[in-house]
PDB file of C-alpha atoms in Angstrom:
ATOM      1  CA  MET A 144      34.222  70.834 -27.090  1.00  0.00           C
ATOM      2  CA  ASN A 145      31.740  73.866 -27.715  1.00  0.00           C
ATOM      3  CA  VAL A 146      29.744  73.595 -30.477  1.00  0.00           C
ATOM      4  CA  SER A 147      27.458  76.161 -31.288  1.00  0.00           C
ATOM      5  CA  SER A 148      23.913  75.138 -31.826  1.00  0.00           C
ATOM      6  CA  TRP A 149      20.729  76.859 -32.801  1.00  0.00           C
ATOM      7  CA  VAL A 150      17.855  76.968 -30.507  1.00  0.00           C
ATOM      8  CA  VAL A 151      14.620  78.637 -31.540  1.00  0.00           C
ATOM      9  CA  LYS A 152      13.135  81.599 -29.317  1.00  0.00           C
ATOM     10  CA  SER A 153       9.790  81.159 -30.669  1.00  0.00           C
ATOM     11  CA  THR A 154       8.527  80.160 -27.576  1.00  0.00           C
ATOM     12  CA  GLN A 155       9.662  79.904 -23.959  1.00  0.00           C
ATOM     13  CA  LEU A 156       7.671  76.781 -23.612  1.00  0.00           C
ATOM     14  CA  TRP A 157       9.313  75.696 -27.140  1.00  0.00           C
ATOM     15  CA  ARG A 158      13.318  75.428 -27.439  1.00  0.00           C
ATOM     16  CA  GLN A 159      14.215  73.243 -29.683  1.00  0.00           C
ATOM     17  CA  ILE A 160      17.152  72.951 -31.231  1.00  0.00           C
ATOM     18  CA  VAL A 161      16.889  73.158 -35.593  1.00  0.00           C
ATOM     19  CA  ALA A 162      20.810  73.550 -36.446  1.00  0.00           C
ATOM     20  CA  SER A 163      24.245  72.790 -35.247  1.00  0.00           C
ATOM     21  CA  GLU A 164      27.591  74.180 -36.704  1.00  0.00           C
ATOM     22  CA  GLU A 165      27.872  71.158 -38.541  1.00  0.00           C
ATOM     23  CA  ASN A 166      24.602  71.820 -40.540  1.00  0.00           C
ATOM     24  CA  ILE A 167      25.452  75.584 -41.217  1.00  0.00           C
ATOM     25  CA  VAL A 168      26.561  76.294 -44.730  1.00  0.00           C
ATOM     26  CA  PRO A 169      29.195  79.168 -44.796  1.00  0.00           C
ATOM     27  CA  HIS A 170      29.222  81.858 -47.844  1.00  0.00           C
ATOM     28  CA  GLU A 171      31.624  84.478 -48.324  1.00  0.00           C
ATOM     29  CA  ARG A 172      30.574  88.205 -47.734  1.00  0.00           C
ATOM     30  CA  GLY A 173      29.324  89.834 -50.504  1.00  0.00           C
ATOM     31  CA  LYS A 174      29.277  93.363 -51.815  1.00  0.00           C
ATOM     32  CA  GLY A 175      26.012  94.113 -50.183  1.00  0.00           C
ATOM     33  CA  GLU A 176      23.912  96.583 -51.196  1.00  0.00           C
ATOM     34  CA  GLN A 177      25.985  96.849 -55.010  1.00  0.00           C
ATOM     35  CA  CYS A 178      24.767  93.345 -55.052  1.00  0.00           C
ATOM     36  CA  PHE A 179      21.240  94.603 -55.844  1.00  0.00           C
ATOM     37  CA  LYS A 180      20.345  95.136 -58.746  1.00  0.00           C
ATOM     38  CA  TRP A 181      17.024  96.912 -58.002  1.00  0.00           C
ATOM     39  CA  ASN A 182      18.852  99.301 -54.915  1.00  0.00           C
ATOM     40  CA  LYS A 183      22.276  99.828 -57.014  1.00  0.00           C
ATOM     41  CA  LYS A 184      23.675 103.226 -56.047  1.00  0.00           C
ATOM     42  CA  SER A 185      26.835 104.679 -57.534  1.00  0.00           C
ATOM     43  CA  VAL A 186      30.128 103.008 -57.022  1.00  0.00           C
ATOM     44  CA  ASP A 187      32.328 106.145 -55.303  1.00  0.00           C
ATOM     45  CA  SER A 188      29.558 106.321 -52.521  1.00  0.00           C
ATOM     46  CA  CYS A 189      29.685 102.434 -51.754  1.00  0.00           C
ATOM     47  CA  LYS A 190      33.501 102.207 -51.886  1.00  0.00           C
ATOM     48  CA  ASN A 191      34.326 102.215 -48.577  1.00  0.00           C
ATOM     49  CA  GLN A 192      31.326 100.908 -46.697  1.00  0.00           C
ATOM     50  CA  GLU A 193      31.934  97.463 -44.964  1.00  0.00           C
ATOM     51  CA  PRO A 194      29.766  94.762 -46.199  1.00  0.00           C
ATOM     52  CA  PRO A 195      26.412  94.014 -43.369  1.00  0.00           C
ATOM     53  CA  GLU A 196      26.538  91.801 -41.249  1.00  0.00           C
ATOM     54  CA  CYS A 197      24.892  88.603 -42.489  1.00  0.00           C
ATOM     55  CA  SER A 198      21.390  88.985 -40.456  1.00  0.00           C
ATOM     56  CA  SER A 199      20.473  84.849 -41.427  1.00  0.00           C
ATOM     57  CA  ILE A 200      21.949  82.026 -41.586  1.00  0.00           C
ATOM     58  CA  PHE A 201      21.936  79.114 -44.974  1.00  0.00           C
ATOM     59  CA  VAL A 202      21.685  75.284 -43.515  1.00  0.00           C
ATOM     60  CA  GLU A 203      21.565  71.780 -44.959  1.00  0.00           C
ATOM     61  CA  PRO A 204      18.035  70.705 -45.402  1.00  0.00           C
ATOM     62  CA  MET A 205      16.941  68.679 -42.769  1.00  0.00           C
ATOM     63  CA  LYS A 206      14.514  66.389 -41.384  1.00  0.00           C
ATOM     64  CA  TRP A 207      12.138  68.727 -39.402  1.00  0.00           C
ATOM     65  CA  MET A 208      11.841  71.091 -42.692  1.00  0.00           C
ATOM     66  CA  GLN A 209       8.372  69.404 -43.275  1.00  0.00           C
ATOM     67  CA  THR A 210       7.645  71.823 -46.717  1.00  0.00           C
ATOM     68  CA  VAL A 211      11.329  70.740 -47.873  1.00  0.00           C
ATOM     69  CA  GLN A 212       9.543  66.876 -47.422  1.00  0.00           C
ATOM     70  CA  GLU A 213       6.781  67.496 -48.923  1.00  0.00           C
ATOM     71  CA  GLY A 214       8.521  67.856 -52.045  1.00  0.00           C
ATOM     72  CA  PHE A 215       7.594  72.198 -52.538  1.00  0.00           C
ATOM     73  CA  VAL A 216      10.115  74.248 -54.345  1.00  0.00           C
ATOM     74  CA  GLY A 217      10.221  77.382 -52.546  1.00  0.00           C
ATOM     75  CA  GLU A 218       7.860  77.391 -49.327  1.00  0.00           C
ATOM     76  CA  LYS A 219       8.020  79.016 -45.556  1.00  0.00           C
ATOM     77  CA  LEU A 220       9.970  77.254 -42.774  1.00  0.00           C
ATOM     78  CA  GLN A 221       8.542  76.966 -39.459  1.00  0.00           C
ATOM     79  CA  CYS A 222       9.128  76.024 -36.340  1.00  0.00           C
ATOM     80  CA  MET A 223       8.056  71.933 -35.499  1.00  0.00           C
ATOM     81  CA  GLY A 224       6.201  73.061 -32.423  1.00  0.00           C
ATOM     82  CA  CYS A 225       4.800  76.233 -32.537  1.00  0.00           C
ATOM     83  CA  LYS A 226       4.132  77.026 -36.207  1.00  0.00           C
ATOM     84  CA  ALA A 227       5.985  80.644 -35.852  1.00  0.00           C
ATOM     85  CA  ARG A 228       8.579  81.226 -39.303  1.00  0.00           C
ATOM     86  CA  LEU A 229      12.101  80.673 -38.815  1.00  0.00           C
ATOM     87  CA  GLY A 230      13.073  81.403 -42.438  1.00  0.00           C
ATOM     88  CA  SER A 231      12.542  80.018 -45.854  1.00  0.00           C
ATOM     89  CA  PHE A 232      13.698  77.600 -48.580  1.00  0.00           C
ATOM     90  CA  ASN A 233      14.717  77.699 -52.489  1.00  0.00           C
ATOM     91  CA  TRP A 234      16.141  75.349 -54.275  1.00  0.00           C
ATOM     92  CA  ALA A 235      16.493  77.895 -57.193  1.00  0.00           C
ATOM     93  CA  GLY A 236      18.641  79.627 -54.433  1.00  0.00           C
ATOM     94  CA  MET A 237      18.129  83.505 -53.076  1.00  0.00           C
ATOM     95  CA  GLN A 238      21.164  86.093 -52.089  1.00  0.00           C
ATOM     96  CA  CYS A 239      21.799  86.940 -48.488  1.00  0.00           C
ATOM     97  CA  ASN A 240      21.416  90.411 -47.599  1.00  0.00           C
ATOM     98  CA  CYS A 241      24.712  90.885 -47.882  1.00  0.00           C
ATOM     99  CA  GLY A 242      24.604  89.768 -51.083  1.00  0.00           C
ATOM    100  CA  THR A 243      25.957  86.640 -51.835  1.00  0.00           C
ATOM    101  CA  TRP A 244      23.994  83.509 -53.975  1.00  0.00           C
ATOM    102  CA  ILE A 245      23.847  80.449 -52.190  1.00  0.00           C
ATOM    103  CA  ASN A 246      21.655  78.083 -54.170  1.00  0.00           C
ATOM    104  CA  PRO A 247      20.471  75.820 -53.013  1.00  0.00           C
ATOM    105  CA  ALA A 248      19.267  78.144 -50.191  1.00  0.00           C
ATOM    106  CA  PHE A 249      17.510  76.986 -46.647  1.00  0.00           C
ATOM    107  CA  LEU A 250      17.946  79.922 -44.770  1.00  0.00           C
ATOM    108  CA  LEU A 251      16.564  80.298 -41.135  1.00  0.00           C
ATOM    109  CA  HIS A 252      16.944  83.945 -39.616  1.00  0.00           C
ATOM    110  CA  LYS A 253      19.245  84.594 -36.734  1.00  0.00           C
ATOM    111  CA  ASN A 254      16.379  87.017 -35.166  1.00  0.00           C
ATOM    112  CA  LYS A 255      14.494  83.941 -34.566  1.00  0.00           C
ATOM    113  CA  LEU A 256      16.705  81.651 -33.240  1.00  0.00           C
ATOM    114  CA  ASP A 257      19.199  81.732 -30.142  1.00  0.00           C
ATOM    115  CA  GLU A 258      22.541  80.842 -30.176  1.00  0.00           C
ATOM    116  CA  CYS A 259      23.835  78.371 -27.295  1.00  0.00           C
ATOM    117  CA  HIS A 260      27.372  76.493 -26.834  1.00  0.00           C
ATOM    118  CA  ILE A 261      26.781  73.310 -25.782  1.00  0.00           C
TER     119      ILE A 261
END
């Protein structure tokens, strides 16, 4: 049975599992740039465009998220070992780059993680 896990790729020395498939909060892709009020384009110019691929994953709150455990409402999420920024969270929610709102939001940037199949 292959289970997908996300592993920190911050340093070569620090490889720690930060989330597995069971921790991921799925969401339907939004309409992309049309969903961002500050960057709305005319409806005609965006009709045939596919929404962008999500550049982040949203997960459940987990024990390793120290700032969550400390009671912050919104803050950065850092690697436990090397303190590199992995993402951010906000109990009030955040918008994915695809346009969908997730609340509460615990966001991890895919470019900071490696996907491994265990």
